[in-house]
Structure formats: C-alpha cells, structure tokens
XYZ file of C-alpha atoms in Angstrom:
726
model
C -4.699 -19.757 13.633
C -6.050 -16.706 11.803
C -4.342 -13.368 12.058
C -6.320 -10.492 13.537
C -8.027 -8.052 11.226
C -5.877 -4.976 10.786
C -6.806 -1.867 12.653
C -7.714 0.113 9.571
C -10.273 -2.485 8.581
C -11.607 -2.502 12.140
C -12.061 1.242 12.296
C -13.638 1.258 8.875
C -15.995 -1.516 9.943
C -16.845 0.385 13.086
C -17.844 3.536 11.196
C -19.522 1.963 8.160
C -23.291 2.495 8.155
C -23.706 -0.476 5.801
C -21.998 -2.793 8.261
C -24.071 -1.393 11.120
C -27.215 -2.336 9.236
C -26.113 -5.980 9.027
C -25.633 -6.136 12.790
C -28.858 -4.258 13.514
C -30.755 -6.804 11.405
C -29.419 -9.605 13.626
C -30.525 -7.711 16.752
C -34.010 -7.175 15.300
C -34.270 -10.858 14.328
C -33.473 -11.842 17.920
C -36.129 -9.440 19.202
C -38.827 -11.039 17.037
C -38.462 -14.315 18.922
C -39.043 -16.780 16.067
C -36.267 -19.183 17.061
C -34.007 -18.501 14.099
C -30.261 -18.770 14.538
C -28.716 -15.301 14.436
C -25.127 -14.148 14.040
C -23.926 -13.448 17.571
C -21.077 -13.632 20.075
C -21.540 -15.789 23.159
C -19.237 -15.499 26.150
C -18.785 -18.791 28.009
C -16.587 -19.908 30.864
C -16.433 -21.160 34.421
C -17.701 -19.358 37.504
C -14.261 -17.992 38.408
C -12.813 -17.578 34.925
C -12.946 -13.751 34.879
C -15.827 -13.801 32.403
C -17.843 -10.995 34.061
C -14.837 -8.686 34.232
C -14.028 -9.380 30.561
C -17.613 -8.601 29.601
C -17.418 -5.277 31.467
C -14.245 -4.277 29.622
C -15.693 -5.341 26.246
C -19.004 -3.499 26.576
C -18.299 -0.829 29.174
C -21.287 -2.104 31.131
C -20.971 -3.702 34.544
C -23.608 -5.372 36.638
C -23.576 -4.281 40.287
C -21.078 -6.509 42.026
C -22.459 -8.722 44.738
C -25.865 -9.046 43.102
C -25.062 -12.354 41.444
C -28.289 -12.202 39.506
C -26.684 -11.650 36.128
C -25.314 -15.180 36.170
C -28.720 -16.858 36.529
C -29.908 -16.348 32.962
C -28.503 -15.377 29.603
C -27.831 -11.652 29.250
C -27.779 -9.998 25.854
C -25.813 -6.726 25.858
C -26.299 -4.683 22.707
C -24.202 -1.583 22.032
C -25.616 0.932 19.546
C -24.253 4.202 18.247
C -26.948 6.811 18.747
C -26.877 10.551 19.533
C -29.094 9.999 22.585
C -27.645 8.247 25.626
C -29.865 5.572 27.158
C -29.910 2.178 28.829
C -33.001 0.047 28.140
C -33.515 -3.211 30.025
C -36.170 -5.726 28.939
C -36.852 -9.476 28.937
C -37.039 -11.786 25.910
C -39.209 -14.796 26.910
C -38.002 -18.345 26.315
C -39.529 -20.170 23.335
C -41.619 -22.653 25.354
C -43.149 -19.955 27.531
C -46.943 -19.883 27.967
C -48.878 -17.043 26.337
C -49.866 -15.392 29.620
C -46.364 -15.415 31.086
C -44.896 -14.432 27.725
C -47.052 -11.297 27.662
C -46.061 -10.465 31.250
C -42.362 -10.885 30.467
C -42.605 -8.771 27.316
C -44.264 -5.987 29.302
C -41.179 -5.661 31.512
C -39.215 -2.622 30.352
C -37.039 -0.190 32.292
C -35.061 2.814 31.027
C -32.069 4.654 32.492
C -30.584 7.872 31.178
C -27.277 7.220 32.935
C -25.562 4.397 34.724
C -26.791 4.174 38.328
C -25.545 1.042 40.145
C -28.244 1.140 42.847
C -31.115 1.672 40.439
C -29.678 -0.982 38.112
C -29.551 -3.431 41.025
C -33.248 -2.862 41.768
C -34.171 -3.322 38.088
C -32.237 -6.589 37.879
C -33.940 -7.873 41.004
C -37.362 -6.920 39.588
C -36.516 -8.757 36.360
C -35.555 -11.884 38.298
C -38.851 -11.777 40.210
C -40.820 -11.507 36.951
C -38.861 -14.470 35.574
C -39.965 -16.487 38.605
C -36.517 -17.332 39.980
C -35.200 -16.812 43.509
C -34.865 -13.087 44.145
C -36.014 -10.325 46.508
C -38.181 -11.606 49.331
C -38.135 -15.069 47.696
C -34.369 -15.399 47.402
C -34.318 -18.275 49.912
C -37.391 -20.050 48.531
C -36.038 -23.455 47.440
C -39.293 -24.238 45.607
C -38.362 -21.631 42.998
C -35.743 -22.351 40.314
C -32.295 -20.836 40.625
C -31.880 -20.269 36.862
C -34.106 -19.232 33.954
C -34.061 -19.751 30.186
C -35.437 -16.245 29.666
C -33.023 -13.600 28.339
C -32.303 -10.283 30.019
C -31.712 -7.763 27.262
C -29.617 -4.636 27.931
C -29.470 -2.051 25.124
C -26.866 0.663 25.587
C -27.003 3.621 23.190
C -24.666 6.577 22.902
C -22.658 8.652 20.395
C -19.399 6.843 21.207
C -20.757 3.288 21.353
C -19.622 0.748 18.759
C -22.128 -1.607 17.132
C -21.705 -4.869 18.998
C -23.918 -7.521 20.580
C -22.549 -9.967 23.132
C -24.504 -12.687 24.948
C -23.317 -13.747 28.373
C -24.515 -17.098 29.705
C -24.170 -18.415 33.272
C -20.767 -19.810 34.127
C -20.181 -23.529 34.549
C -19.979 -24.871 38.099
C -17.118 -27.057 39.228
C -18.868 -28.152 42.437
C -22.420 -27.954 43.794
C -23.824 -27.257 47.230
C -22.663 -23.664 47.620
C -25.379 -20.992 47.646
C -28.062 -23.644 47.198
C -26.765 -24.829 43.808
C -27.914 -28.392 43.073
C -26.861 -31.012 40.535
C -30.061 -30.171 38.633
C -28.972 -26.510 38.479
C -25.533 -27.543 37.292
C -27.058 -29.695 34.552
C -29.431 -26.924 33.490
C -26.590 -24.402 33.171
C -24.461 -26.795 31.111
C -27.421 -27.541 28.859
C -27.992 -23.805 28.354
C -24.324 -23.227 27.530
C -24.329 -26.113 25.037
C -27.475 -24.795 23.365
C -25.961 -21.386 22.710
C -22.645 -22.853 21.542
C -24.389 -25.238 19.133
C -25.723 -22.353 17.029
C -23.585 -22.481 13.880
C -23.945 -18.717 13.505
C -22.380 -18.108 16.910
C -18.815 -16.975 17.602
C -17.876 -18.655 20.864
C -15.710 -16.654 23.253
C -14.266 -19.353 25.523
C -12.882 -17.715 28.661
C -10.256 -19.522 30.776
C -7.699 -18.234 33.308
C -4.186 -17.844 31.929
C -2.776 -19.980 34.748
C -5.113 -22.908 34.060
C -4.329 -26.048 32.075
C -6.324 -25.913 28.794
C -6.438 -29.712 28.659
C -8.537 -29.846 31.834
C -10.857 -26.914 31.149
C -14.443 -28.169 30.757
C -15.490 -25.140 28.700
C -12.821 -25.873 26.063
C -14.030 -29.481 25.864
C -17.597 -28.282 25.270
C -16.368 -25.799 22.669
C -14.605 -28.591 20.790
C -17.794 -30.684 20.830
C -19.835 -27.786 19.448
C -17.149 -26.600 17.010
C -14.916 -29.605 16.164
C -13.026 -27.722 13.462
C -12.412 -24.721 15.714
C -13.504 -22.268 13.006
C -15.788 -20.167 15.200
C -14.161 -20.362 18.637
C -11.868 -17.703 20.123
C -9.998 -18.524 23.300
C -9.531 -15.734 25.847
C -6.885 -16.133 28.539
C -7.739 -13.907 31.516
C -5.981 -12.643 34.659
C -2.734 -11.913 32.843
C -1.570 -9.787 35.832
C -1.178 -13.012 37.861
C 1.408 -14.429 35.445
C 4.987 -13.865 36.682
C 7.035 -16.935 35.809
C 8.937 -17.044 32.517
C 7.966 -20.684 31.983
C 4.290 -19.739 32.120
C 4.867 -16.860 29.676
C 6.629 -19.234 27.300
C 3.688 -21.653 27.479
C 1.257 -18.798 26.762
C 3.331 -17.741 23.740
C 3.262 -21.286 22.345
C -0.475 -21.500 23.005
C -1.144 -18.239 21.149
C 1.120 -19.129 18.212
C 0.118 -22.747 17.639
C -3.484 -22.961 18.766
C -5.798 -25.576 17.250
C -8.465 -22.869 17.273
C -8.595 -21.268 13.827
C -9.474 -17.907 15.406
C -6.720 -18.244 17.992
C -6.280 -16.924 21.526
C -6.236 -13.435 23.066
C -4.772 -12.527 26.454
C -6.382 -9.876 28.665
C -6.006 -8.380 32.140
C -9.080 -8.357 34.383
C -10.159 -6.054 37.146
C -8.250 -7.062 40.288
C -9.871 -8.152 43.542
C -9.000 -4.798 45.189
C -9.860 -2.637 42.167
C -13.614 -2.304 42.604
C -13.340 1.475 42.769
C -11.528 1.788 39.453
C -13.446 2.914 36.377
C -13.440 0.940 33.152
C -11.001 3.409 31.576
C -8.640 3.071 34.540
C -8.767 -0.732 34.219
C -7.931 -0.460 30.518
C -4.980 1.815 31.347
C -3.610 -0.749 33.793
C -3.983 -3.406 31.087
C -1.994 -1.318 28.577
C 0.728 -0.710 31.181
C 0.967 -4.468 31.872
C 1.435 -5.462 28.246
C 4.089 -2.753 27.731
C 6.355 -4.545 30.189
C 9.343 -6.341 28.582
C 8.272 -9.866 29.566
C 5.110 -9.451 27.436
C 6.832 -7.987 24.384
C 6.857 -11.162 22.255
C 3.156 -11.855 22.803
C 2.252 -8.180 22.369
C 4.107 -8.107 19.037
C 1.698 -10.795 17.696
C -1.219 -8.429 18.307
C -3.211 -10.806 20.532
C -3.131 -8.848 23.799
C -5.649 -6.474 25.334
C -9.401 -6.011 25.308
C -9.157 -3.346 22.582
C -7.629 -5.745 20.074
C -10.116 -8.448 21.072
C -13.119 -6.161 20.629
C -11.943 -4.989 17.224
C -11.486 -8.614 16.128
C -14.937 -9.539 17.402
C -16.601 -6.619 15.610
C -15.067 -7.542 12.281
C -15.745 -11.262 12.690
C -19.334 -10.586 13.622
C -19.878 -8.249 10.670
C -18.360 -10.752 8.237
C -20.493 -13.529 9.708
C -23.669 -11.436 9.513
C -23.033 -10.613 5.836
C -22.226 -14.212 4.956
C -25.208 -15.726 6.737
C -27.838 -13.213 5.622
C -28.830 -15.067 2.387
C -29.038 -18.352 4.304
C -31.240 -16.749 6.954
C -33.510 -15.351 4.278
C -33.858 -18.789 2.639
C -34.497 -20.401 6.021
C -37.209 -17.890 6.908
C -38.864 -18.275 3.485
C -38.870 -22.087 3.782
C -40.349 -21.973 7.279
C -42.941 -19.436 6.168
C -43.909 -21.665 3.244
C -44.290 -24.666 5.589
C -46.412 -22.640 8.010
C -48.648 -21.364 5.216
C -49.079 -24.950 3.993
C -50.122 -26.013 7.504
C -52.484 -23.065 7.714
C -54.058 -24.028 4.396
C -54.420 -27.599 5.629
C -56.173 -26.351 8.764
C -58.458 -24.243 6.612
C -60.326 -21.175 7.749
C -61.377 -20.752 11.361
C -64.639 -22.637 12.011
C -66.593 -20.936 14.800
C -70.131 -21.494 13.377
C -72.197 -24.018 11.331
C -71.757 -22.045 8.100
C -67.961 -22.185 8.137
C -68.003 -25.737 9.466
C -70.268 -26.929 6.629
C -68.156 -25.075 4.081
C -64.992 -26.716 5.397
C -66.447 -30.240 5.457
C -68.030 -29.828 2.016
C -64.701 -28.759 0.532
C -62.886 -31.744 2.002
C -65.672 -34.206 1.164
C -65.511 -33.041 -2.463
C -61.754 -33.586 -2.438
C -62.299 -37.101 -1.050
C -64.865 -37.834 -3.802
C -62.591 -36.520 -6.537
C -59.532 -38.533 -5.503
C -61.634 -41.679 -4.970
C -63.162 -41.306 -8.438
C -59.744 -40.818 -10.036
C -58.453 -43.864 -8.155
C -61.334 -45.985 -9.496
C -60.906 -44.757 -13.069
C -57.121 -45.118 -13.013
C -56.647 -41.409 -13.727
C -53.370 -41.242 -11.850
C -51.867 -38.414 -13.886
C -54.444 -35.769 -12.920
C -53.428 -35.586 -9.266
C -49.853 -35.626 -7.895
C -51.091 -37.480 -4.810
C -50.894 -40.758 -6.737
C -47.191 -40.208 -7.394
C -46.565 -39.260 -3.773
C -48.628 -42.143 -2.409
C -48.699 -45.075 -4.865
C -50.718 -47.085 -2.322
C -53.758 -44.993 -3.357
C -53.783 -46.546 -6.855
C -56.803 -48.614 -5.922
C -58.200 -49.931 -9.196
C -54.783 -51.307 -10.196
C -54.716 -53.399 -7.044
C -58.334 -54.549 -7.466
C -57.783 -55.620 -11.091
C -54.725 -57.614 -10.042
C -56.738 -59.278 -7.283
C -59.650 -60.093 -9.602
C -57.292 -61.585 -12.162
C -55.659 -63.607 -9.414
C -59.079 -64.771 -8.238
C -59.964 -65.887 -11.762
C -56.632 -67.648 -12.167
C -57.003 -69.374 -8.807
C -60.492 -70.595 -9.680
C -59.159 -71.998 -12.971
C -56.111 -73.712 -11.481
C -57.284 -74.782 -8.034
C -61.029 -74.272 -7.848
C -61.998 -77.897 -8.703
C -61.766 -80.559 -6.024
C -60.438 -83.309 -8.361
C -58.703 -83.209 -11.725
C -60.903 -84.172 -14.642
C -60.002 -87.072 -16.941
C -58.312 -85.862 -20.081
C -57.197 -82.531 -18.597
C -54.289 -81.003 -20.456
C -51.072 -80.200 -18.572
C -52.151 -76.557 -18.529
C -55.340 -77.471 -16.701
C -53.541 -79.538 -14.092
C -51.877 -77.915 -11.127
C -49.136 -79.387 -9.030
C -48.891 -78.709 -5.299
C -47.093 -75.502 -4.374
C -44.599 -75.569 -1.526
C -44.253 -72.610 0.819
C -40.658 -72.132 -0.253
C -41.339 -72.551 -3.975
C -40.336 -69.519 -6.045
C -43.463 -70.076 -8.124
C -45.787 -69.849 -5.120
C -49.115 -68.609 -6.293
C -48.925 -64.787 -6.231
C -52.589 -64.227 -5.533
C -52.485 -66.284 -2.352
C -49.478 -64.273 -1.190
C -51.357 -61.020 -1.799
C -54.407 -62.349 0.028
C -52.366 -63.433 3.036
C -50.581 -60.052 3.122
C -53.950 -58.313 3.194
C -55.155 -60.525 6.014
C -51.918 -59.774 7.832
C -52.901 -56.090 7.812
C -56.438 -56.782 9.029
C -55.591 -57.010 12.784
C -54.660 -53.308 12.694
C -58.339 -52.614 11.929
C -60.265 -53.863 14.965
C -63.491 -52.558 13.428
C -63.346 -55.410 10.884
C -63.416 -58.148 13.523
C -67.211 -58.015 13.646
C -67.451 -58.174 9.848
C -65.484 -61.369 9.209
C -62.923 -63.583 10.966
C -59.312 -62.871 10.206
C -58.372 -66.328 8.944
C -55.289 -66.956 6.856
C -56.028 -68.120 3.327
C -54.647 -71.223 1.683
C -56.150 -73.163 -1.211
C -55.003 -76.717 -1.758
C -54.369 -77.896 -5.346
C -56.884 -80.307 -6.907
C -56.672 -83.874 -5.683
C -55.245 -86.623 -7.896
C -57.854 -89.083 -6.590
C -59.541 -90.729 -9.627
C -62.633 -88.689 -10.372
C -64.253 -91.599 -12.262
C -64.290 -93.702 -9.099
C -66.024 -90.869 -7.236
C -68.569 -90.479 -10.050
C -69.135 -94.229 -10.044
C -69.800 -94.248 -6.308
C -72.247 -91.340 -6.637
C -73.989 -93.123 -9.486
C -74.321 -96.365 -7.516
C -75.705 -94.508 -4.498
C -78.096 -92.267 -6.420
C -79.132 -94.124 -9.629
C -82.778 -94.366 -10.516
C -84.791 -96.411 -13.031
C -83.290 -94.504 -15.965
C -82.035 -96.720 -18.772
C -78.822 -95.828 -20.608
C -78.674 -92.384 -19.056
C -78.528 -90.715 -15.611
C -81.085 -88.979 -13.455
C -81.475 -85.262 -12.841
C -79.872 -85.446 -9.374
C -76.509 -86.734 -10.594
C -75.210 -83.462 -12.063
C -76.115 -81.309 -9.002
C -74.542 -83.859 -6.629
C -71.290 -84.218 -8.533
C -71.093 -80.516 -9.367
C -71.489 -79.394 -5.734
C -68.803 -81.845 -4.710
C -66.445 -80.716 -7.482
C -67.104 -77.006 -6.703
C -66.798 -77.432 -2.912
C -63.880 -74.957 -2.747
C -65.712 -72.132 -4.512
C -67.289 -70.749 -1.341
C -64.063 -70.365 0.700
C -62.172 -69.034 -2.335
C -64.854 -66.462 -3.173
C -65.374 -65.392 0.445
C -61.631 -64.999 0.957
C -61.459 -62.909 -2.218
C -64.247 -60.573 -1.104
C -62.636 -60.209 2.320
C -59.295 -59.399 0.687
C -60.884 -56.692 -1.459
C -62.681 -55.304 1.610
C -59.354 -54.985 3.418
C -57.813 -53.238 0.399
C -60.752 -50.834 0.143
C -60.637 -50.209 3.883
C -56.908 -49.400 3.731
C -57.539 -47.048 0.826
C -60.308 -45.181 2.672
C -58.211 -44.813 5.835
C -55.199 -43.553 3.878
C -57.291 -41.172 1.802
C -58.994 -39.766 4.899
C -55.577 -39.189 6.486
C -54.501 -37.368 3.340
C -57.602 -35.187 3.045
C -58.238 -34.551 6.763
C -54.924 -33.720 8.411
C -56.680 -32.750 11.654
C -56.545 -36.030 13.589
C -59.293 -35.084 16.045
C -61.689 -34.155 13.235
C -60.796 -37.288 11.285
C -61.411 -39.526 14.293
C -64.735 -37.847 15.080
C -65.906 -38.136 11.469
C -64.824 -41.778 11.425
C -66.442 -42.799 14.704
C -69.696 -40.859 14.502
C -70.529 -40.971 10.782
C -68.457 -43.281 8.595
C -67.687 -46.444 10.533
C -71.202 -47.897 10.824
C -71.901 -47.104 7.175
C -68.696 -48.844 6.131
C -69.433 -51.942 8.195
C -72.915 -52.156 6.669
C -71.464 -51.823 3.146
C -68.929 -54.573 3.779
C -71.614 -56.806 5.262
C -73.809 -56.292 2.183
C -70.914 -57.294 -0.087
C -70.327 -60.497 1.896
C -74.032 -61.302 1.815
C -74.079 -60.746 -1.920
C -71.163 -63.151 -2.265
C -73.063 -65.745 -0.195
C -76.132 -65.194 -2.373
C -74.152 -65.749 -5.583
C -72.483 -68.834 -4.110
C -75.900 -70.172 -3.136
C -77.283 -69.707 -6.635
C -74.416 -71.692 -8.147
C -74.161 -74.456 -5.566
C -77.662 -74.857 -4.189
C -79.722 -74.315 -7.317
C -80.179 -76.806 -10.129
C -77.424 -76.520 -12.748
C -78.641 -74.396 -15.595
C -77.152 -72.661 -18.624
C -78.223 -71.363 -22.022
C -74.669 -70.853 -23.118
C -73.886 -72.736 -26.349
C -70.394 -73.117 -24.985
C -71.744 -75.953 -22.804
C -72.733 -78.014 -25.861
C -69.432 -77.215 -27.542
C -67.525 -78.371 -24.488
C -69.561 -81.544 -24.212
C -68.981 -82.462 -27.823
C -65.308 -81.640 -27.435
C -64.993 -83.918 -24.382
C -66.614 -86.852 -26.212
C -64.424 -86.294 -29.251
C -61.310 -86.190 -27.078
C -62.323 -89.469 -25.432
C -62.703 -91.236 -28.810
C -59.482 -89.748 -30.088
C -57.690 -91.071 -27.015
C -59.093 -94.588 -27.644
C -58.069 -94.479 -31.297
C -54.598 -93.352 -30.290
C -54.289 -96.419 -28.049
C -55.264 -98.745 -30.935
C -52.804 -97.075 -33.275
C -50.034 -97.545 -30.731
C -50.900 -101.226 -30.345
C -51.033 -101.644 -34.126
C -47.535 -100.215 -34.456
C -46.326 -102.550 -31.707
C -47.543 -105.637 -33.723
C -45.678 -104.770 -36.888
C -44.385 -107.958 -38.506
C -46.996 -110.100 -36.688
C -50.541 -110.847 -37.650
C -52.255 -107.553 -38.530
C -54.841 -106.065 -36.163
C -58.311 -105.461 -37.543
C -58.756 -101.867 -36.287
C -62.389 -101.732 -37.387
C -63.197 -104.899 -35.474
C -61.312 -103.702 -32.411
C -63.289 -100.410 -32.367
C -66.569 -102.313 -32.541
C -65.381 -104.621 -29.787
C -64.339 -101.627 -27.628
C -67.756 -99.972 -27.960
C -69.778 -103.206 -27.547
C -67.825 -104.409 -24.487
C -68.494 -101.198 -22.516
C -71.181 -101.711 -19.866
C -74.171 -99.423 -19.371
C -72.704 -98.207 -16.059
C -69.357 -97.349 -17.629
C -71.069 -95.481 -20.431
C -73.188 -93.492 -17.977
C -70.115 -92.656 -15.824
C -68.358 -91.303 -18.900
C -71.437 -89.286 -19.851
C -71.705 -87.870 -16.311
C -68.012 -86.953 -16.336
C -68.178 -85.234 -19.720
C -71.371 -83.373 -18.812
C -69.924 -82.326 -15.415
C -66.682 -81.174 -16.996
C -68.480 -79.149 -19.658
C -70.900 -77.560 -17.226
C -68.184 -76.875 -14.636
C -66.224 -74.771 -17.151
C -69.291 -72.718 -18.071
C -70.358 -72.262 -14.449
C -66.849 -71.344 -13.276
C -66.463 -68.563 -15.847
C -69.951 -67.274 -15.066
C -69.325 -67.386 -11.319
C -66.049 -65.465 -11.576
C -67.664 -62.798 -13.736
C -70.738 -62.216 -11.574
C -68.693 -62.307 -8.370
C -66.314 -59.617 -9.684
C -69.113 -57.603 -11.242
C -71.709 -57.698 -8.476
C -70.009 -58.442 -5.151
C -66.809 -56.527 -5.922
C -67.543 -53.782 -8.442
C -71.134 -52.941 -7.522
C -71.051 -53.486 -3.753
C -67.478 -52.369 -2.972
C -66.390 -49.987 -5.728
C -68.829 -48.252 -8.070
C -72.301 -48.969 -6.732
C -74.464 -46.219 -5.266
C -74.009 -47.687 -1.781
C -70.352 -48.682 -2.094
C -67.936 -47.791 0.743
C -66.197 -45.312 -1.551
C -69.358 -43.206 -1.656
C -69.739 -42.848 2.094
C -68.394 -39.291 2.217
C -70.023 -36.858 -0.204
C -70.912 -33.198 -0.280
C -74.597 -34.204 -0.278
C -74.089 -36.048 2.991
C -72.451 -32.970 4.540
C -75.350 -30.803 3.360
C -77.759 -33.002 5.362
C -75.764 -32.846 8.628
C -77.329 -31.114 11.599
C -75.656 -28.152 13.296
C -74.762 -30.298 16.296
C -73.117 -32.895 14.039
C -71.156 -30.201 12.254
C -69.930 -28.700 15.516
C -68.964 -32.103 16.894
C -66.984 -32.993 13.758
C -65.654 -29.724 12.326
C -65.800 -27.429 15.345
C -62.399 -26.459 16.722
C -61.466 -27.660 20.171
C -59.218 -25.719 22.542
C -56.079 -27.500 21.306
C -56.844 -26.646 17.660
C -57.522 -23.022 18.549
C -54.202 -22.857 20.385
C -52.431 -24.455 17.444
C -54.055 -22.001 15.034
C -53.067 -19.050 17.244
C -49.468 -20.299 17.499
C -49.362 -20.770 13.738
C -50.721 -17.281 13.120
C -48.162 -15.800 15.540
C -45.333 -17.710 13.860
C -46.460 -16.579 10.406
C -46.628 -12.981 11.640
C -43.150 -13.297 13.161
C -41.700 -14.861 10.003
C -43.233 -12.143 7.832
C -41.702 -9.530 10.116
C -38.347 -11.333 9.918
C -38.576 -11.421 6.134
C -39.258 -7.677 6.072
C -36.190 -7.146 8.262
C -33.996 -9.296 6.031
C -35.246 -7.607 2.850
C -34.932 -4.062 4.191
C-alpha cells in the first residue's frame, strides 16, 4: 500500500500553474470527443454505497436530492480555479451517436452564476429529455431507455476551486424490479462501469460501506478484473459514523494497513439521513469531529481518514498520471492521425463530378499498369508492394510453371517408352505419398483447388483435377507392328506416308490434356494476380466491385477464352496436320537412333564372344552378316518407323512446348496487346462515358459518410495534437 502524498506536496501541486496545465489538457482532450483514453478519476460503487454523498464532499457540488437523474448516465464534474464564479452544464455525446443527434446534444448548454437547487433540477431534467431517456412528462414511458451512454458535463469555476476532474458513473444494482429497473438496465450499467474502469489511464475510486464485507462487494471484484495488480485503484470506506464496535474498528485498521490495493484505502463520513439541511462545510466539520474521537486515533494517525486527505491524494495522483501519460497520448494521437491520413489518401479526393472521377480512375489505372508491368519484368525492387505481398511476383510463378510444363512433357508426355531410351528418359510411376511427387502437378492441382473461389471461371473451363500418368511400359514395337499391318501399302522396303502421322498422334495423345491443363493453370494464376492487384490498388470495395462487374469481367473472360482457343489451335497443328520439320536436329536424331541400334547389337555379340572364351571362336563378321540378312522386311520397316517416330517426336515436342509458352501463354495471357493484364489502362478510362464514370467512381452515400467521419476524426486528432503540444 502506498503512503499518501505529504500535505506540502499537495498544496504545492494545487497552486502550481504548470500542474494545472496538465490537468486542463486532459479536460480539453475529453471535450474533443475523439475516443482517446484520458487521465481521469472515476467514482464507482453500488446504489447504496454512499457514492453520491462522497462526490458532493469531494467536489462541493450536489445534485438535487430526490431527482435521481444523476445516476442514469455518467457525470463529469470538473473543478477549475478561475476569478469568475460559474456553473456550466453541457452534454458530451456518446461515440456511436448519429450526426443529427450529436449536433443536438452538443447544442445543449446551460449556465448558472450561483448554485440554485431548483434551477439545477430543471436543467438536469431538460438534459435527460435531450438524451432521450425517461424524464419529465415521459418519466413513465417504458419504451424509452432508463440509462444513457451520453455524458453530463458540469464545469464549476471559482477563485477557491482546486483543479480536479471526477467522473461519476451509475451505481451497480443488487436487485431489479424497483423503479422500473430491468435486467437489461442492470447489464447496461455494469457494462458502462466496466468500460470506464478498463481505461488504463483511469484512477478507480471504489466506494463501499465500512460495515460491508469486502470479499462480497461486486464493485471490488470488478475493480480487480480491470486492475489485477491494484496499482490504480483506491478503496473508499464510507459511512464511518455507523461504526461503533471495537471489532469492526480493528478490522478497518487491518484493512487500511494491509490492503492488496497499492493505493490503499481511505475512510470517510457521509452526510447522514437526517442531515439534508446541513451545508457541505458543516458536513466536513462533523467528519473532523468524528475522526478526533479516541476510537479512531490509530486509523487517523495513518493519515487515511477524511475527505480532505482523500482529495489531496487524488489531486496529486491525477497530476502525476497526467504528466506520465502525456508522451504516450501524443504518440497515440500521432499514430492514429497517420493512419487516418493514409486512409484519406487511399480514398483519394472527393469525386462529385466526371472530371474528378476520371482523374481518380486514371491515377489508379496507371498504378495498376505500373505494378503489372513490374511484375511481368521481375522488377521487384522498384516497388515495396512486392516485399509486402510476395504473391504478386507473377513472372516468377509463370516461369516455374512453364519449366514444369516442359519437364512434364519430356518425362510423361509420350504414351509409351521408346526402345533404347536412357534411364533419364524413362519415368517410373509416382505414388501420391512419394516425396519425389512431380512438383508441377502439385502446383497445378493447387491452382485448380483455388479455382472454385472464382465462379466467373466456370464458364471458361471445367475445374477438373489434373493428373498425368507416366508412360506405359507396353512394348512400343508391338504397337508399331500392329499399325504397320493394319495400314501398310504397296511400298517395298519402306513405309507409307500415313504411318508416321498415325503413330505420332497415338504417341502424343497426352499432349492435348497436358497443354490445356497448363493453360488453365496459368489462367488461374493470372486471375489471382489481377484480383489481388485490384484489391491493392482499389481499396474501395464498392468501386472495385463495380469496375469488375461492369467493365473488366467480360473482357477477362474473352481473353482467357482466346488463350484456350489458341492452345487448341496449336494442338491441332501438331496432331492433326502432317508431320513436318526443317530442323536438322531431326536428321541428327534419326542417325543417332540407328547408330545406337547397331551399337546395341554389336554389344550383344561382344558379350556372347566373351562367354565362349576357351571354346570354338565366334566369327563376329559372319554373325553380323547373318544378323542383317536374317531380318525380315517387316522387322526392318518397324525399326525404321520407330527410329523416325522417335526422332520426329523429340523435335515436335520441343517445338510444341516453345510455341505453347510463347503464343498461348506469353502473347495471349501476359504481354500481348489483348492480354488480361492490359485490361485496365489510362486510355480505357479516357474513353469512358460520364455515366460509366459516375457508376464506377462516383461516391455513394456510405462513402460520403465515411469520408465525412474521416475528415471529422482528422480534425479532432489535429486539435488534440495542438492541445498536447501547447
């Protein structure tokens, strides 16, 4: 438990102009209404805890008894030292208040030159009516709320007033039903009390009767929840004049000396039930007389008795808190102001006419073009957006996909393995659980997993999962032999012109599904990129949706359709046209295949020759002649067909991969004049009609409200910053 500030420090704090300025800044921050936590004292307690009487003794201000209205909303009582005497009563609207009602509440202002209980009662009733709660002629209207989140502000100025601000919130209810109080009212009051106590810049004055059991007091439980360490909670034990028994006094002494609250407890005497006619000074005199009695001497010696000692402690605590929190408040206001200015920049200038609307869209379209161009050129260092959102690194993803497509065509694109293929050219079957599962297929399936979130793509292509089986180990020579038997003509020692197209189309049967799946995968990647980039450039969701639905979507679908048609066209050229090439690589491959075949036959003879060592020698020359002469015409033709097919397949596959990536992918989906990435340009915006501009970039009522709220918040934060810097 902390010891109270000494009286000299308290008096010095009371008279110091510098300290007054700290407290006045907190009052001015509250008046601005920007929802920033201010340094303040909040008085909390139950309905019969003596809270109202304590507040009267602390501030010298008393609400007319019997009115009951002061307990239906938070009341901020601000004491200011000023040569002129005045009482000003106004209303601070709640944060979620509508603009119309907020203006009406702010207009409420009443002034008194001296304390007049009757006039004050009328003003309080008028304030309650403006707040819209039960009061005046509507006091029995159950359709109106009993409590309000608005704040009644009472400013008391005078030459003898200390600088102090205290906020009184409605007292907690133990039971409901009396005076029309419902469970909903009880919940609302507790929520209000919790909200004020949760402010980390709040000193909580928890008021409980001296004769109560602290362990059962709800307000102390709430205080512990809001302030677990007890570093900003002061307990106040009221109604000390009702304590007579020595055992109770001993308990109070222990409570004051060994409190878990770091700021400790104070004990005060309240106005008695039959002391309504006594002035505040007379009540304070009775309190001093009580604590001078012998039974109170031990507690009085600690310095924790009386409203005077409590008020001095509160003033010093509040001043220290205000000084300590001022730099944090300034940083908080500056951060919020920076965020608001960023949002305002994102919203852009107000757009009431076609000129401003076109200017806004042109600016954002140019930004879209610039980022898209950097993404295609891999210029990731020129814009921090690529570090913030790595998913926008488009060309890196496309290159990886194209390389995967090429690799897949090489490893799995042929229906059957060729004779004489090296281990590198052969591919074993991949299991789903294999750690070496083909990466490209995983990427393709991930892309197609995203596709259902884009319903607009359903009409472009089916969302089928992609899986490419490895080449079959069925003997390709048997298949070639069957084709030859079924299609041979009168040719002698060679094969007809139909054999290569037939066998090639069969061997390249998987090209079409592989290529189509690749184009669809790239389309999904491009579509994701465009959606993400639009969300980055156009933060206004309504504008983005309108631009998407009315301008971009149909153009995108047409661009994707053209890319798929181009892929079909390229597939058709390869698979439905007669095989053709002028690439010398074909002849090189053919010669290589024939050489490999002879080398394989020679290797067999050499192996057999080594096996007959010590026996009759083998005539290798004779065996070679025998091998060549014993081969039938059909076998020779089958080998020629195989070698020609294998040589042409390699040339055609490399050509097909290149033209597919160059024309269907690069030209139709990335860099071409009609690619999807060129759908939004400044030239397109320049050609928009006024009605299009208004539909897309015009501000709807919600945007105008948001802009107005943002402007008001920026104005309030700037005012707060001026206050904090002054």
